[in-house]
mmCIF file of C-alpha atoms and ligand atoms in Angstrom:
data_model
loop_
_atom_site.group_PDB
_atom_site.id
_atom_site.type_symbol
_atom_site.label_atom_id
_atom_site.label_comp_id
_atom_site.label_asym_id
_atom_site.label_seq_id
_atom_site.Cartn_x
_atom_site.Cartn_y
_atom_site.Cartn_z
ATOM 1 C CA MET A 1 -36.503 18.301 -14.667
ATOM 2 C CA LYS A 2 -33.248 17.104 -13.240
ATOM 3 C CA LEU A 3 -34.023 13.397 -11.896
ATOM 4 C CA LYS A 4 -31.761 12.308 -8.771
ATOM 5 C CA VAL A 5 -30.070 9.588 -9.502
ATOM 6 C CA LEU A 6 -28.168 6.267 -7.257
ATOM 7 C CA ILE A 7 -25.735 3.703 -9.082
ATOM 8 C CA ALA A 8 -25.717 0.480 -7.951
ATOM 9 C CA CYS A 9 -21.886 -0.968 -8.920
ATOM 10 C CA TYR A 10 -20.908 -4.633 -8.328
ATOM 11 C CA SER A 11 -17.011 -4.768 -9.457
ATOM 12 C CA TYR A 12 -14.755 -6.844 -8.577
ATOM 13 C CA SER A 13 -11.913 -5.595 -10.854
ATOM 14 C CA GLY A 14 -12.645 -1.769 -11.013
ATOM 15 C CA ASN A 15 -13.273 -2.210 -14.676
ATOM 16 C CA THR A 16 -16.923 -1.108 -14.055
ATOM 17 C CA LEU A 17 -16.688 1.130 -10.776
ATOM 18 C CA LYS A 18 -14.560 3.262 -13.593
ATOM 19 C CA VAL A 19 -17.159 3.522 -15.729
ATOM 20 C CA ALA A 20 -19.809 3.964 -13.111
ATOM 21 C CA LYS A 21 -17.472 7.278 -11.473
ATOM 22 C CA GLU A 22 -17.391 8.498 -14.647
ATOM 23 C CA LEU A 23 -21.545 7.947 -14.877
ATOM 24 C CA LYS A 24 -21.629 9.551 -11.514
ATOM 25 C CA GLU A 25 -19.657 12.625 -12.615
ATOM 26 C CA SER A 26 -22.145 13.356 -15.890
ATOM 27 C CA LEU A 27 -25.293 12.859 -13.870
ATOM 28 C CA SER A 28 -24.265 14.498 -10.406
ATOM 29 C CA ALA A 29 -25.589 10.864 -9.100
ATOM 30 C CA ASP A 30 -24.856 9.277 -6.003
ATOM 31 C CA LEU A 31 -23.013 5.688 -5.462
ATOM 32 C CA THR A 32 -23.647 2.634 -3.521
ATOM 33 C CA LYS A 33 -21.058 -0.266 -3.744
ATOM 34 C CA ILE A 34 -22.989 -3.723 -3.938
ATOM 35 C CA GLU A 35 -19.843 -6.210 -2.488
ATOM 36 C CA PRO A 36 -20.033 -9.359 -1.774
ATOM 37 C CA VAL A 37 -19.681 -10.814 1.930
ATOM 38 C CA LYS A 38 -17.299 -14.155 0.928
ATOM 39 C CA ASP A 39 -15.242 -13.837 -2.516
ATOM 40 C CA ARG A 40 -15.166 -16.898 -4.467
ATOM 41 C CA PHE A 41 -12.815 -18.705 -6.577
ATOM 42 C CA TYR A 42 -12.999 -18.085 -10.345
ATOM 43 C CA LEU A 43 -15.304 -20.787 -10.877
ATOM 44 C CA LEU A 44 -18.125 -19.784 -8.790
ATOM 45 C CA LYS A 45 -18.151 -17.009 -9.692
ATOM 46 C CA GLY A 46 -18.887 -18.413 -12.899
ATOM 47 C CA TRP A 47 -21.242 -21.438 -11.628
ATOM 48 C CA GLY A 48 -22.981 -18.770 -9.449
ATOM 49 C CA ALA A 49 -24.075 -16.356 -11.671
ATOM 50 C CA LEU A 50 -24.701 -18.710 -14.764
ATOM 51 C CA ARG A 51 -26.828 -20.150 -12.351
ATOM 52 C CA GLU A 52 -29.092 -17.479 -11.558
ATOM 53 C CA GLN A 53 -27.459 -17.911 -7.587
ATOM 54 C CA ARG A 54 -27.552 -14.994 -4.964
ATOM 55 C CA ALA A 55 -24.468 -14.832 -2.287
ATOM 56 C CA ALA A 56 -24.209 -11.936 0.664
ATOM 57 C CA ILE A 57 -23.952 -8.842 0.449
ATOM 58 C CA LYS A 58 -22.085 -6.168 2.680
ATOM 59 C CA PRO A 59 -25.015 -3.677 3.750
ATOM 60 C CA CYS A 60 -25.609 -0.684 0.851
ATOM 61 C CA THR A 61 -28.756 1.237 0.219
ATOM 62 C CA THR A 62 -30.899 -0.404 -1.196
ATOM 63 C CA ASP A 63 -34.004 1.854 -0.030
ATOM 64 C CA LEU A 64 -35.093 3.898 -3.097
ATOM 65 C CA HIS A 65 -36.573 6.425 -1.209
ATOM 66 C CA ASP A 66 -35.641 9.727 -1.894
ATOM 67 C CA TYR A 67 -34.446 8.744 -5.593
ATOM 68 C CA ASP A 68 -35.760 9.097 -9.383
ATOM 69 C CA ALA A 69 -33.766 6.718 -11.149
ATOM 70 C CA LEU A 70 -31.526 3.665 -10.408
ATOM 71 C CA VAL A 71 -28.259 2.416 -13.163
ATOM 72 C CA VAL A 72 -27.838 -0.808 -11.908
ATOM 73 C CA CYS A 73 -23.847 -2.328 -13.192
ATOM 74 C CA CYS A 74 -21.356 -5.427 -13.254
ATOM 75 C CA PRO A 75 -19.146 -7.563 -14.727
ATOM 76 C CA ILE A 76 -20.810 -9.897 -17.112
ATOM 77 C CA TRP A 77 -19.752 -13.495 -15.483
ATOM 78 C CA ALA A 78 -21.039 -16.532 -17.485
ATOM 79 C CA GLY A 79 -22.399 -13.790 -19.530
ATOM 80 C CA LYS A 80 -25.093 -13.293 -16.575
ATOM 81 C CA SER A 81 -24.612 -11.031 -13.132
ATOM 82 C CA PRO A 82 -22.659 -11.952 -10.508
ATOM 83 C CA ALA A 83 -24.536 -13.939 -7.686
ATOM 84 C CA GLY A 84 -24.033 -10.485 -5.758
ATOM 85 C CA LEU A 85 -25.624 -8.088 -7.617
ATOM 86 C CA ASN A 86 -28.558 -10.610 -7.922
ATOM 87 C CA GLN A 87 -28.754 -10.257 -4.487
ATOM 88 C CA TYR A 88 -29.283 -6.026 -4.803
ATOM 89 C CA LEU A 89 -32.293 -6.857 -6.686
ATOM 90 C CA ASP A 90 -33.973 -8.913 -4.900
ATOM 91 C CA GLU A 91 -33.605 -5.943 -1.570
ATOM 92 C CA LEU A 92 -34.360 -3.768 -3.423
ATOM 93 C CA GLN A 93 -37.703 -1.637 -1.847
ATOM 94 C CA ASN A 94 -39.145 1.450 -3.358
ATOM 95 C CA VAL A 95 -38.245 1.185 -6.184
ATOM 96 C CA LYS A 96 -42.284 1.385 -8.184
ATOM 97 C CA GLY A 97 -42.783 4.168 -10.696
ATOM 98 C CA LYS A 98 -38.768 5.013 -10.101
ATOM 99 C CA LYS A 99 -37.069 4.903 -13.643
ATOM 100 C CA LEU A 100 -34.344 2.335 -14.340
ATOM 101 C CA GLY A 101 -31.262 1.626 -16.348
ATOM 102 C CA ALA A 102 -28.918 -0.967 -16.943
ATOM 103 C CA PHE A 103 -24.976 -1.083 -17.392
ATOM 104 C CA VAL A 104 -22.289 -4.588 -17.861
ATOM 105 C CA THR A 105 -18.637 -4.127 -19.020
ATOM 106 C CA MET A 106 -17.300 -8.023 -20.204
ATOM 107 C CA GLY A 107 -14.037 -8.832 -21.685
ATOM 108 C CA GLY A 108 -16.557 -9.828 -25.199
ATOM 109 C CA ASN A 109 -18.248 -9.279 -27.151
ATOM 110 C CA GLY A 110 -21.115 -12.225 -26.930
ATOM 111 C CA ASN A 111 -25.409 -11.959 -26.349
ATOM 112 C CA GLN A 112 -25.074 -11.519 -22.597
ATOM 113 C CA LYS A 113 -27.836 -11.791 -20.863
ATOM 114 C CA ALA A 114 -27.139 -9.484 -17.468
ATOM 115 C CA THR A 115 -29.195 -5.904 -18.542
ATOM 116 C CA MET A 116 -31.766 -8.361 -19.628
ATOM 117 C CA GLN A 117 -32.035 -10.238 -16.431
ATOM 118 C CA ILE A 118 -31.710 -6.855 -14.106
ATOM 119 C CA ARG A 119 -34.642 -5.153 -16.102
ATOM 120 C CA GLU A 120 -36.544 -8.225 -16.621
ATOM 121 C CA ALA A 121 -36.321 -8.280 -12.621
ATOM 122 C CA LEU A 122 -37.433 -4.658 -11.750
ATOM 123 C CA SER A 123 -40.263 -4.245 -14.996
ATOM 124 C CA GLU A 124 -41.986 -6.922 -12.736
ATOM 125 C CA ARG A 125 -42.064 -4.468 -9.323
ATOM 126 C CA GLY A 126 -43.086 -1.824 -11.920
ATOM 127 C CA MET A 127 -39.349 0.059 -12.446
ATOM 128 C CA GLU A 128 -39.711 1.558 -16.156
ATOM 129 C CA PHE A 129 -36.231 0.705 -18.361
ATOM 130 C CA LEU A 130 -34.324 3.661 -20.042
ATOM 131 C CA GLY A 131 -32.163 2.085 -21.497
ATOM 132 C CA GLN A 132 -28.081 0.496 -21.045
ATOM 133 C CA MET A 133 -25.611 0.394 -22.396
ATOM 134 C CA LYS A 134 -22.312 -2.935 -22.912
ATOM 135 C CA ILE A 135 -18.910 -2.025 -22.263
ATOM 136 C CA ALA A 136 -15.941 -3.860 -23.775
ATOM 137 C CA SER A 137 -12.713 -4.250 -22.844
ATOM 138 C CA LYS A 138 -11.218 -2.508 -26.842
ATOM 139 C CA ASP A 139 -13.775 0.152 -25.221
ATOM 140 C CA LEU A 140 -12.502 0.958 -22.240
ATOM 141 C CA LYS A 141 -8.768 -0.037 -23.807
ATOM 142 C CA SER A 142 -9.113 2.632 -26.845
ATOM 143 C CA GLY A 143 -11.312 5.369 -24.211
ATOM 144 C CA ALA A 144 -14.225 5.341 -26.544
ATOM 145 C CA TYR A 145 -16.322 3.825 -23.531
ATOM 146 C CA THR A 146 -15.851 8.166 -23.509
ATOM 147 C CA GLU A 147 -18.416 8.602 -24.636
ATOM 148 C CA MET A 148 -20.553 5.872 -24.749
ATOM 149 C CA VAL A 149 -21.893 6.939 -21.273
ATOM 150 C CA GLU A 150 -22.043 10.459 -22.401
ATOM 151 C CA THR A 151 -25.074 9.296 -24.710
ATOM 152 C CA PHE A 152 -26.190 6.488 -21.559
ATOM 153 C CA ALA A 153 -26.407 9.662 -19.592
ATOM 154 C CA LYS A 154 -28.576 11.168 -21.717
ATOM 155 C CA LYS A 155 -31.091 9.425 -21.164
ATOM 156 C CA PHE A 156 -31.915 10.419 -17.518
ATOM 157 C CA GLN A 157 -31.163 14.010 -17.966
ATOM 158 C CA ASP A 158 -33.699 14.340 -20.417
ATOM 159 C CA SER A 159 -36.588 12.583 -18.270
HETATM 160 C C1 FMN B 1 -16.077 -15.442 -12.892
HETATM 161 C C2 FMN B 1 -15.186 -14.173 -14.464
HETATM 162 C C3 FMN B 1 -16.640 -14.755 -15.318
HETATM 163 C C4 FMN B 1 -16.167 -14.001 -16.434
HETATM 164 N N1 FMN B 1 -16.847 -13.834 -17.652
HETATM 165 C C5 FMN B 1 -16.987 -13.598 -18.691
HETATM 166 C C6 FMN B 1 -17.951 -14.373 -19.891
HETATM 167 O O1 FMN B 1 -18.774 -14.541 -20.115
HETATM 168 N N2 FMN B 1 -18.229 -12.842 -20.930
HETATM 169 C C7 FMN B 1 -17.023 -12.031 -20.752
HETATM 170 O O2 FMN B 1 -17.351 -11.071 -21.791
HETATM 171 N N3 FMN B 1 -16.775 -11.140 -19.138
HETATM 172 C C8 FMN B 1 -17.206 -12.299 -19.197
HETATM 173 N N4 FMN B 1 -16.018 -11.609 -17.429
HETATM 174 C C9 FMN B 1 -14.770 -10.715 -18.236
HETATM 175 C C10 FMN B 1 -15.475 -9.488 -17.492
HETATM 176 O O3 FMN B 1 -16.882 -9.535 -17.779
HETATM 177 C C11 FMN B 1 -14.404 -7.839 -17.557
HETATM 178 O O4 FMN B 1 -13.537 -8.786 -17.237
HETATM 179 C C12 FMN B 1 -15.546 -6.613 -17.069
HETATM 180 O O5 FMN B 1 -15.572 -6.265 -16.768
HETATM 181 C C13 FMN B 1 -15.274 -6.788 -15.031
HETATM 182 O O6 FMN B 1 -15.317 -5.993 -14.341
HETATM 183 P P1 FMN B 1 -15.019 -5.519 -13.185
HETATM 184 O O7 FMN B 1 -12.841 -4.975 -13.175
HETATM 185 O O8 FMN B 1 -16.071 -5.030 -12.800
HETATM 186 O O9 FMN B 1 -15.607 -6.776 -12.643
HETATM 187 C C14 FMN B 1 -15.416 -12.346 -16.274
HETATM 188 C C15 FMN B 1 -14.435 -12.472 -15.429
HETATM 189 C C16 FMN B 1 -15.309 -13.391 -14.165
HETATM 190 C C17 FMN B 1 -13.668 -12.389 -13.269
#
């Protein structure tokens, strides 16, 4: 069965959005952009993420009523997910019983907690976690991310 997938993408400088657009093509998915109402200075971005804060976001698709699956994606900030992304997770509706995936883009290759944060927050609300992907800047530069996207997409094609 072909899943109807929503990709919810937070991207500050475009890396995550670039990957999200490729996944969108691969899955014929819809894409909604998560954008903060206010931009914050670099250090406050990191601090908000580190402290698992919330930050107001502009209207976007938060109701999963018409979807079978959700892929949440964002950059890593201070090892974690941006405050606006955390806010988005809180605002999601009709998540129970739906499939979930998460991916992050990041400068380095560290032990990043963001995909776990997304998984935990939404598994608690009854979503079924299908998989994750972590894309480093070097994967974006070399083009290796394309194959990673195809492998990740398969989890949503075969369900
Ligand atoms: C405030 C801030 C904090 C960051 N913290 C990390 C980090 O802890 N680890 C890491 O690997 N990259 C970190 N980065 C780099 C971004 O995760 C990386 O460049 C990402 O691909 C950006 O995605 P975007 O272009 O979609 O915003 C940070 C970037 C910013 C702006």
